[in-house]
mmCIF file of C-alpha atoms in Angstrom:
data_model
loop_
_atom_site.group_PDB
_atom_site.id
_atom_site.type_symbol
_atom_site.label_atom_id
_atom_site.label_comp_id
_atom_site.label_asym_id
_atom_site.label_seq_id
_atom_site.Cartn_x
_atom_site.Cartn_y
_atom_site.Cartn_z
ATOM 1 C CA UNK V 1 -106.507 -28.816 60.377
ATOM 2 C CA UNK V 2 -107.812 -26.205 58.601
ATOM 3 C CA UNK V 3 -106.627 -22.718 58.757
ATOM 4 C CA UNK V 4 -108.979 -19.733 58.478
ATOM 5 C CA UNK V 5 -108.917 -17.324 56.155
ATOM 6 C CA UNK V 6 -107.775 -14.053 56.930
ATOM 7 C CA UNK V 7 -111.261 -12.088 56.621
ATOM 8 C CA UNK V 8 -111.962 -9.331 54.133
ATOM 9 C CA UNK V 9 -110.572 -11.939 51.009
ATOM 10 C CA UNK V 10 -107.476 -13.570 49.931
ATOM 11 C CA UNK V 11 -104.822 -11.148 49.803
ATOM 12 C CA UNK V 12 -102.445 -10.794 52.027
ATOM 13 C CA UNK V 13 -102.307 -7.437 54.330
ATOM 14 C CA UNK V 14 -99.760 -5.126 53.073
ATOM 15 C CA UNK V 15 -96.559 -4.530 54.755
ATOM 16 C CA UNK V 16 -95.419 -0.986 55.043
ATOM 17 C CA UNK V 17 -91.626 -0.372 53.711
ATOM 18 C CA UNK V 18 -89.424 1.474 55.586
ATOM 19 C CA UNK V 19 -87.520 4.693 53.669
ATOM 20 C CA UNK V 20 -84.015 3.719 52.579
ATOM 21 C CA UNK V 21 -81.367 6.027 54.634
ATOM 22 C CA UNK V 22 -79.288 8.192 52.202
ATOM 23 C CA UNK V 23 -75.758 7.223 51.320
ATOM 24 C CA UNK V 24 -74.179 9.620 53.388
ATOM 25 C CA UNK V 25 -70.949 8.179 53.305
ATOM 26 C CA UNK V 26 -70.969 8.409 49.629
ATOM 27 C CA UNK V 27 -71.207 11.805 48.963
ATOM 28 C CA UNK V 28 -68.843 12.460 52.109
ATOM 29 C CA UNK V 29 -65.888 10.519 50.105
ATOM 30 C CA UNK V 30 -67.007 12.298 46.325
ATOM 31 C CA UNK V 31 -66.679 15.207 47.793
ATOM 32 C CA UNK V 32 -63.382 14.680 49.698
ATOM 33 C CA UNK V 33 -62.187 13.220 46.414
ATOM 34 C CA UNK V 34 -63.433 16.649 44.314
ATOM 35 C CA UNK V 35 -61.405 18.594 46.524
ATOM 36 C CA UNK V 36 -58.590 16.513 46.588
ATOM 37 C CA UNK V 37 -58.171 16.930 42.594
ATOM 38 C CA UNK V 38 -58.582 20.606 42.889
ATOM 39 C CA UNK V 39 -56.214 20.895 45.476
ATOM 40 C CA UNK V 40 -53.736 18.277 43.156
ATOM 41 C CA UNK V 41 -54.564 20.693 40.344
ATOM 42 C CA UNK V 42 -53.521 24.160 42.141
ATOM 43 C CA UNK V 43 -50.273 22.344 43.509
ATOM 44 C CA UNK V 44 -49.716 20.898 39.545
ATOM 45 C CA UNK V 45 -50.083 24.247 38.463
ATOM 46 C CA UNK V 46 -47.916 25.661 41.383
ATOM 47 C CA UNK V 47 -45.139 23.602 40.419
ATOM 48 C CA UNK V 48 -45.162 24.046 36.590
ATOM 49 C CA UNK V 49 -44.827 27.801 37.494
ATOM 50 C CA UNK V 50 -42.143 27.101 39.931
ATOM 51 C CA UNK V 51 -40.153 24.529 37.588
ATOM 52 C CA UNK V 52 -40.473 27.129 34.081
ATOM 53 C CA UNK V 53 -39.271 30.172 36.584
ATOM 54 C CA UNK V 54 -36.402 27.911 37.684
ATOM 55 C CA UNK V 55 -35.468 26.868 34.101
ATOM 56 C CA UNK V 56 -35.819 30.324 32.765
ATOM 57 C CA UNK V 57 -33.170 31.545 35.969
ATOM 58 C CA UNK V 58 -30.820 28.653 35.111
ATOM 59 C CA UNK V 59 -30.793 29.513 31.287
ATOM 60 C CA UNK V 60 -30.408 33.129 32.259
ATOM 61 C CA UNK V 61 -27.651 32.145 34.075
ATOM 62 C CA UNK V 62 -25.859 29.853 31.715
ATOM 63 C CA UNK V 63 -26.541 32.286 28.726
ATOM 64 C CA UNK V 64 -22.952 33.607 27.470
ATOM 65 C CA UNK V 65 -21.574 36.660 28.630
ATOM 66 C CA UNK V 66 -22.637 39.553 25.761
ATOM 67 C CA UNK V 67 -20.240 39.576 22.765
ATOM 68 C CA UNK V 68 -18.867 42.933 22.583
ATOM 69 C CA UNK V 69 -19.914 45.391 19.348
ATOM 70 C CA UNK V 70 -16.850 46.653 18.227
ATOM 71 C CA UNK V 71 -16.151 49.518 15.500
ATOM 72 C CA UNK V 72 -15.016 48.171 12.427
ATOM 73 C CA UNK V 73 -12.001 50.001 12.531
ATOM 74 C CA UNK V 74 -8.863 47.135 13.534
ATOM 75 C CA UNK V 75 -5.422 48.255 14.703
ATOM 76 C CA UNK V 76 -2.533 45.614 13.172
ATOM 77 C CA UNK V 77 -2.094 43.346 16.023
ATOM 78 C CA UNK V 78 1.951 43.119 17.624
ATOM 79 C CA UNK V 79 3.158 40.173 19.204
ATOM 80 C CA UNK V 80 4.057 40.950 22.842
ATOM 81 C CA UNK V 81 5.892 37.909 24.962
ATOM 82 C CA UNK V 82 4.360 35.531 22.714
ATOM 83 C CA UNK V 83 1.123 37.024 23.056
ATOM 84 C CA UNK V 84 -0.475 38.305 19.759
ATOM 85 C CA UNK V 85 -2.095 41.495 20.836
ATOM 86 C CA UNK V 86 -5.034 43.289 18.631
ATOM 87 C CA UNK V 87 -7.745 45.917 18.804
ATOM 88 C CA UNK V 88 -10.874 47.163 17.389
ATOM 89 C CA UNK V 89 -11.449 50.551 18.156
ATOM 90 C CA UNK V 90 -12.434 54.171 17.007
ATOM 91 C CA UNK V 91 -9.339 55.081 18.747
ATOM 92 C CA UNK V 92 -5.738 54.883 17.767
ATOM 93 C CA UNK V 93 -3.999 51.968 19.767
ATOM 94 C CA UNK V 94 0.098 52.256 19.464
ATOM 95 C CA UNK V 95 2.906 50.261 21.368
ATOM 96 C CA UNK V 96 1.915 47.323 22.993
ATOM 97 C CA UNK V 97 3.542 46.422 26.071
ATOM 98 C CA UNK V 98 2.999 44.097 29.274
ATOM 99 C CA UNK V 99 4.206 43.097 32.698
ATOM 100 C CA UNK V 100 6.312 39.924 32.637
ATOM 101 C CA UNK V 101 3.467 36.918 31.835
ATOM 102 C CA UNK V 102 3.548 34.685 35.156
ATOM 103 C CA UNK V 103 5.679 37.019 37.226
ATOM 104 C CA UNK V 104 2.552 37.634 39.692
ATOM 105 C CA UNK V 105 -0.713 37.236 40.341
ATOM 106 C CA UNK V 106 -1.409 40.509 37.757
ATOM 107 C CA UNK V 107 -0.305 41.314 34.773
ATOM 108 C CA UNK V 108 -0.542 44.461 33.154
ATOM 109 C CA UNK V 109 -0.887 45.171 29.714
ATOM 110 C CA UNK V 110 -0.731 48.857 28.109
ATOM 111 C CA UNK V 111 -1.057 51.178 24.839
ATOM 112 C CA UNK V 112 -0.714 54.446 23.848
ATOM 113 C CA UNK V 113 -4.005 55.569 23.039
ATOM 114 C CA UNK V 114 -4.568 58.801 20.723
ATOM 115 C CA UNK V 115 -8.083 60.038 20.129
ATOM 116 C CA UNK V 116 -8.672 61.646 16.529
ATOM 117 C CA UNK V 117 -11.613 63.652 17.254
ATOM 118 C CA UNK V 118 -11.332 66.822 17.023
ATOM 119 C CA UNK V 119 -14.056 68.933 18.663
ATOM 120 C CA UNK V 120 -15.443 66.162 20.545
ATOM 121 C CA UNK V 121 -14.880 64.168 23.853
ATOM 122 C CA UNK V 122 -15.049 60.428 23.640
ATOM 123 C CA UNK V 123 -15.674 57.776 26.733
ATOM 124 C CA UNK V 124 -14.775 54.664 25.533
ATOM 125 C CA UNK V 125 -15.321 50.867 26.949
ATOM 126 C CA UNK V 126 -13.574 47.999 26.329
ATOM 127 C CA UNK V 127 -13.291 44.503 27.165
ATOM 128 C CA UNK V 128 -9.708 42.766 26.695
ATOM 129 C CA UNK V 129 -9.912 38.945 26.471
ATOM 130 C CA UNK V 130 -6.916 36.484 26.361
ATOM 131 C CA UNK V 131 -7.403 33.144 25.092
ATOM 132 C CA UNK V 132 -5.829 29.952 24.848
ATOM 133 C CA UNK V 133 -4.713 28.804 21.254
ATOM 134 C CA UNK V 134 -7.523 26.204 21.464
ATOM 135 C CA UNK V 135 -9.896 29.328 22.487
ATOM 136 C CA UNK V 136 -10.487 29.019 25.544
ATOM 137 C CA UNK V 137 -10.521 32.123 27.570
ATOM 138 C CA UNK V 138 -8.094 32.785 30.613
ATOM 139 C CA UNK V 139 -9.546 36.189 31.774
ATOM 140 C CA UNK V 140 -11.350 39.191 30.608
ATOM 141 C CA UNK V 141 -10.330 42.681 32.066
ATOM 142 C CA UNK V 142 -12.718 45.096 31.518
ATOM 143 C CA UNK V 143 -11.361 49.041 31.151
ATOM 144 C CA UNK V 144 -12.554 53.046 30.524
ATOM 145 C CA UNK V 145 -11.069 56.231 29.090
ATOM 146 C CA UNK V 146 -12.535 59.441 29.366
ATOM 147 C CA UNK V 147 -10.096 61.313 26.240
ATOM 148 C CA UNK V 148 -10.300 65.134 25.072
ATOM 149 C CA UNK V 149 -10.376 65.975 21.930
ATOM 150 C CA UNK V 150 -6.808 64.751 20.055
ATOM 151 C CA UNK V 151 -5.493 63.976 23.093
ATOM 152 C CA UNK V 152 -2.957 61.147 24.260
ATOM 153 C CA UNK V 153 -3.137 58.570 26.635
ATOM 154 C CA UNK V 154 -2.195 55.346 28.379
ATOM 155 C CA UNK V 155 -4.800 52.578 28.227
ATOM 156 C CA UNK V 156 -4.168 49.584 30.321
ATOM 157 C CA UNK V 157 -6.171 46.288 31.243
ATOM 158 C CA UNK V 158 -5.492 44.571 34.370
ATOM 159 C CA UNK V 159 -5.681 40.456 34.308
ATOM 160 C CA UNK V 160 -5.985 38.747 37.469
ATOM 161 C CA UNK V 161 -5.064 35.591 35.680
ATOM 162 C CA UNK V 162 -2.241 33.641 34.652
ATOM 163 C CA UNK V 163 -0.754 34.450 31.313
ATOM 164 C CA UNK V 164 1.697 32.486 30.506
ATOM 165 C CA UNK V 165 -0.723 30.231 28.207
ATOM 166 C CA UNK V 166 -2.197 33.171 26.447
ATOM 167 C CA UNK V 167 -1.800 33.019 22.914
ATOM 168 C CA UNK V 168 -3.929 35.987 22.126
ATOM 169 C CA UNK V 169 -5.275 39.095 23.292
ATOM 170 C CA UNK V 170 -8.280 40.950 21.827
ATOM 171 C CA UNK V 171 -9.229 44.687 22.904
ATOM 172 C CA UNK V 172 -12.367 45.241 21.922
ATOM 173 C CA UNK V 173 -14.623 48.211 22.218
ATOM 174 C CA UNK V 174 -17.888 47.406 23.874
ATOM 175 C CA UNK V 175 -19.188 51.220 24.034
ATOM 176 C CA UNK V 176 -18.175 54.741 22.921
ATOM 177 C CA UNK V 177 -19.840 57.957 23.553
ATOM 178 C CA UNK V 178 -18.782 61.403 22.645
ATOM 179 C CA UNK V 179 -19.662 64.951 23.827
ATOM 180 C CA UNK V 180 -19.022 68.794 24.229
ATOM 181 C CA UNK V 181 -15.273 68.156 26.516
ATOM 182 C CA UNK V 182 -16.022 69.087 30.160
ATOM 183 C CA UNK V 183 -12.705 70.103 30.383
ATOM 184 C CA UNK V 184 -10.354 72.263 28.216
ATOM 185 C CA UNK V 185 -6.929 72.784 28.389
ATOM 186 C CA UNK V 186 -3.559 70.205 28.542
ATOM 187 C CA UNK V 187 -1.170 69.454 30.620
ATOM 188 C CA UNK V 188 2.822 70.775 29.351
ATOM 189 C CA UNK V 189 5.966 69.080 29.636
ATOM 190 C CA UNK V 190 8.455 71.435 31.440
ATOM 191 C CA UNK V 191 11.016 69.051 32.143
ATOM 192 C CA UNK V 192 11.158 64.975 32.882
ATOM 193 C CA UNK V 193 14.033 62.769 33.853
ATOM 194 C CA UNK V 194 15.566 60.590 36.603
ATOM 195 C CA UNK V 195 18.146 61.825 38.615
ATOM 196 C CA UNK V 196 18.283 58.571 40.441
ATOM 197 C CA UNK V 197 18.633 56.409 37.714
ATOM 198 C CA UNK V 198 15.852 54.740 39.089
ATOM 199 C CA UNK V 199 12.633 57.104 39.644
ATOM 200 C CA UNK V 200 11.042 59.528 36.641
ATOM 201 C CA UNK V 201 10.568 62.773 37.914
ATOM 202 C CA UNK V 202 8.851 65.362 35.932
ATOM 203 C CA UNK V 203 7.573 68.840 36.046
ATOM 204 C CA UNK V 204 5.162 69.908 34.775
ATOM 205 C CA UNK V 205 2.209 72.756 34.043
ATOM 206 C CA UNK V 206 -1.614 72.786 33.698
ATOM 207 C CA UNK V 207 -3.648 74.716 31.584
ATOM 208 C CA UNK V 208 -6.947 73.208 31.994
ATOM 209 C CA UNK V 209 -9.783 74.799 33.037
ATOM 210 C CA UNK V 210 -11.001 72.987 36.028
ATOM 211 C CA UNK V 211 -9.107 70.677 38.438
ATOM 212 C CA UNK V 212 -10.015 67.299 36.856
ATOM 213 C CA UNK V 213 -11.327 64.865 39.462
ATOM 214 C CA UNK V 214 -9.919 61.267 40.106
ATOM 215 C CA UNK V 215 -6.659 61.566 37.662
ATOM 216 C CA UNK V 216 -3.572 60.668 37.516
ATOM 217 C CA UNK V 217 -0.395 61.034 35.423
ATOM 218 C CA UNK V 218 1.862 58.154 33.720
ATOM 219 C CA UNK V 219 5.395 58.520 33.318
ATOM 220 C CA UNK V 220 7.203 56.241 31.325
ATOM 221 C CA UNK V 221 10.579 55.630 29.758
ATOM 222 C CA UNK V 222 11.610 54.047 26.282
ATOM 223 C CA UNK V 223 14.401 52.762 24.121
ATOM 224 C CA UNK V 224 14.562 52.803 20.240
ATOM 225 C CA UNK V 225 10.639 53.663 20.642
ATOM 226 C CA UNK V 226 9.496 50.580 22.268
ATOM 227 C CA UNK V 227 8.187 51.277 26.628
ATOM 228 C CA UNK V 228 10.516 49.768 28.996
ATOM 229 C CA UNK V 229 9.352 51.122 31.937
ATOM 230 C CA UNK V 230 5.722 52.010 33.615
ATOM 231 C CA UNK V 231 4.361 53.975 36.592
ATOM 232 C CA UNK V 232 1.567 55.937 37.663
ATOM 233 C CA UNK V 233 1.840 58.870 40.046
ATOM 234 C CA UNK V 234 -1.491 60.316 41.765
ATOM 235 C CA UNK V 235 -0.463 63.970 41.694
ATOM 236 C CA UNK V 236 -2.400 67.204 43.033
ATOM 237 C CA UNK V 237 -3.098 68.489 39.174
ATOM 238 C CA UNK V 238 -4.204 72.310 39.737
ATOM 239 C CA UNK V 239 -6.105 74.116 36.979
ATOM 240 C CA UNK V 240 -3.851 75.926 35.553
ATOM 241 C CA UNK V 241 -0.236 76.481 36.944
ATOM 242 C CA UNK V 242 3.210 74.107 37.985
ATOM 243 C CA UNK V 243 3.090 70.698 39.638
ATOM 244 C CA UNK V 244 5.343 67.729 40.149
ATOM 245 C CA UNK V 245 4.921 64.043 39.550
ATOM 246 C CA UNK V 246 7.200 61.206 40.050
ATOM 247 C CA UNK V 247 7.454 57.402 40.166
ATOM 248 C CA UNK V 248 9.387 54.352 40.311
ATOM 249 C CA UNK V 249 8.503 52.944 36.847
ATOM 250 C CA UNK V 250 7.833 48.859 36.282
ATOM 251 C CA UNK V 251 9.579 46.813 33.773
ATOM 252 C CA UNK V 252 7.618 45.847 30.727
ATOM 253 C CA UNK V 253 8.311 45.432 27.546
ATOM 254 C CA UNK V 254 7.654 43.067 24.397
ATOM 255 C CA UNK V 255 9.956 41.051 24.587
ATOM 256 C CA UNK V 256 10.434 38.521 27.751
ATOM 257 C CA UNK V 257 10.872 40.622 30.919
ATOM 258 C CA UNK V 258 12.888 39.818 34.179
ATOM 259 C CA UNK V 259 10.601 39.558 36.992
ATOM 260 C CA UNK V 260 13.583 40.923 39.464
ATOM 261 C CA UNK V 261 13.179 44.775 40.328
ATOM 262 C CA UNK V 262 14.373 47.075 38.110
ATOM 263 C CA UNK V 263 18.113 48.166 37.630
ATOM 264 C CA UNK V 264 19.347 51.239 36.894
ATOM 265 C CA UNK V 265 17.419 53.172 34.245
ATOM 266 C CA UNK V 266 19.747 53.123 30.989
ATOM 267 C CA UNK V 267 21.507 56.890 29.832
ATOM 268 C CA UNK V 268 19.475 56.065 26.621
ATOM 269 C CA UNK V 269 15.867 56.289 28.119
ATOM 270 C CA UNK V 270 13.251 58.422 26.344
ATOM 271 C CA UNK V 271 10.670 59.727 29.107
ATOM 272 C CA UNK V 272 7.487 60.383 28.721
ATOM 273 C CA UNK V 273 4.312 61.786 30.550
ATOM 274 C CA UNK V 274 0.411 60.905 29.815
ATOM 275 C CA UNK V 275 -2.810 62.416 31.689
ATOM 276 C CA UNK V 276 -5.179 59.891 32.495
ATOM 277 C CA UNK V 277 -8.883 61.033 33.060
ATOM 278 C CA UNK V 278 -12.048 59.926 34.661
ATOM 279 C CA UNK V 279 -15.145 61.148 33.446
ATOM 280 C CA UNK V 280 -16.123 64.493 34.812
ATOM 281 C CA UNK V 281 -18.849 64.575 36.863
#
């Protein structure tokens, strides 16, 4: 059989194509995948901020303590209980004592300190260390002096550790700073003693100027120059006239030091007084 041709010629009729949709889903995912990497970016960025502030905190804190800048000028150190004691000051340290090492929780270490200035004021800092002989530090006690011109006084450091492995002790000055004195004036010895045999008692006159805020006044006794005995007494200092001041002093010395109380104070005792000043306001 013979099948007609289609008419108008050979070729066949053309078929009409229908438009491709778009790949919607396509873009849908690149775009969900652009934002995605920003968004991974930010959060990247976020926490290489948050680790370098965290590693600059934790080398902060594990930097070393400042090293204290003291004066060239080196007092000859004195062995105290073992303990070789030293400064480096531009004050004058003299007579070492201490608190018997590993009687208590504290132990108290002290100096006669003389300023050589002679127009001038000085505050002073300092930091007193006590190591280990291997170096390794035991405690720090940290410590200020407000001292008139020339004038005498009792330093002392206060260690909340214990001593007994110290091999060393280093006073050093971390600060100084001098000025006009706020206050003028001293305070004179009129008489000082015990009558006990176990408290000092002294009186005693001011001539300063002002009534010198947060002081006190440190009586001690000695033997053939070295301190035996310490104590401070928070007395109502006027300026200018009499007061009184008295204390049961603690035993110290250079040499090993019963931990008991103290006994009778010896017939032989030299006493002596010290004013011990705050910085005027």
């Amino acid at each position: 059989m013979t099948i007609p041709e289609p008419p108008g010629g050979h070729e066949s009729p053309a078929v009409e194509e229908t438009p491709r949709p778009r790949n919607t889903r396509g873009r849908l995912a690149l775009v969900a995948l652009s934002v995605a990497c920003a968004a991974l970016l930010v959060l990247t960025i976020g926490l290489g901020s948050t680790a370098f502030r965290l590693l600059s905190e934790r080398t902060a804190a594990l930097a070393p303590l400042p090293t204290a800048s003291p004066s060239p000028t080196a007092a000859a150190s004195q062995t105290v209980q073992g303990t070789e004691v030293s400064a480096h000051s531009d004050v004058r340290f003299d007579g070492w004592t201490m608190t018997a090492k590993g009687a208590s929780r504290h132990t108290y270490l002290y100096a006669v300190i003389t300023s050589e200035e002679k127009s001038q004021a000085v505050e002073v800092g300092f930091d007193a260390t006590a190591y280990t002989s291997d170096g390794r530090i035991i405690d720090r006690a940290p410590a200020a002096v407000y001292l008139l011109p020339e004038q005498r006084s009792m330093y002392s450091a206060i260690f909340s550790e214990d001593l007994s492995q110290a091999a060393t002790i280093v006073v050093e000055q971390t600060w100084i700073e001098r000025s006009i004195p706020a206050i003028t004036g001293e305070i004179v010895t009129d008489s000082i003693g015990s009558a006990d045999g176990y408290q000092i008692e002294a009186s005693l006159t001011s001539t300063l100027n002002q009534v010198p805020p947060y002081s006190e006044m440190v009586l001690t006794w000695s033997v053939d120059g070295e301190l035996r005995g310490v104590c401070s007494a928070i007395a109502d200092i006027p300026a200018g006239g009499s007061f009184t001041a008295d204390c049961p002093p603690e035993h110290v010395g250079r040499g090993q030091v019963a931990s008991d109380e103290l006994a009778d104070l010896p017939a032989d005792a030299v006493y002596d007084v010290f004013l011990v000043l705050e910085t005027p306001d």
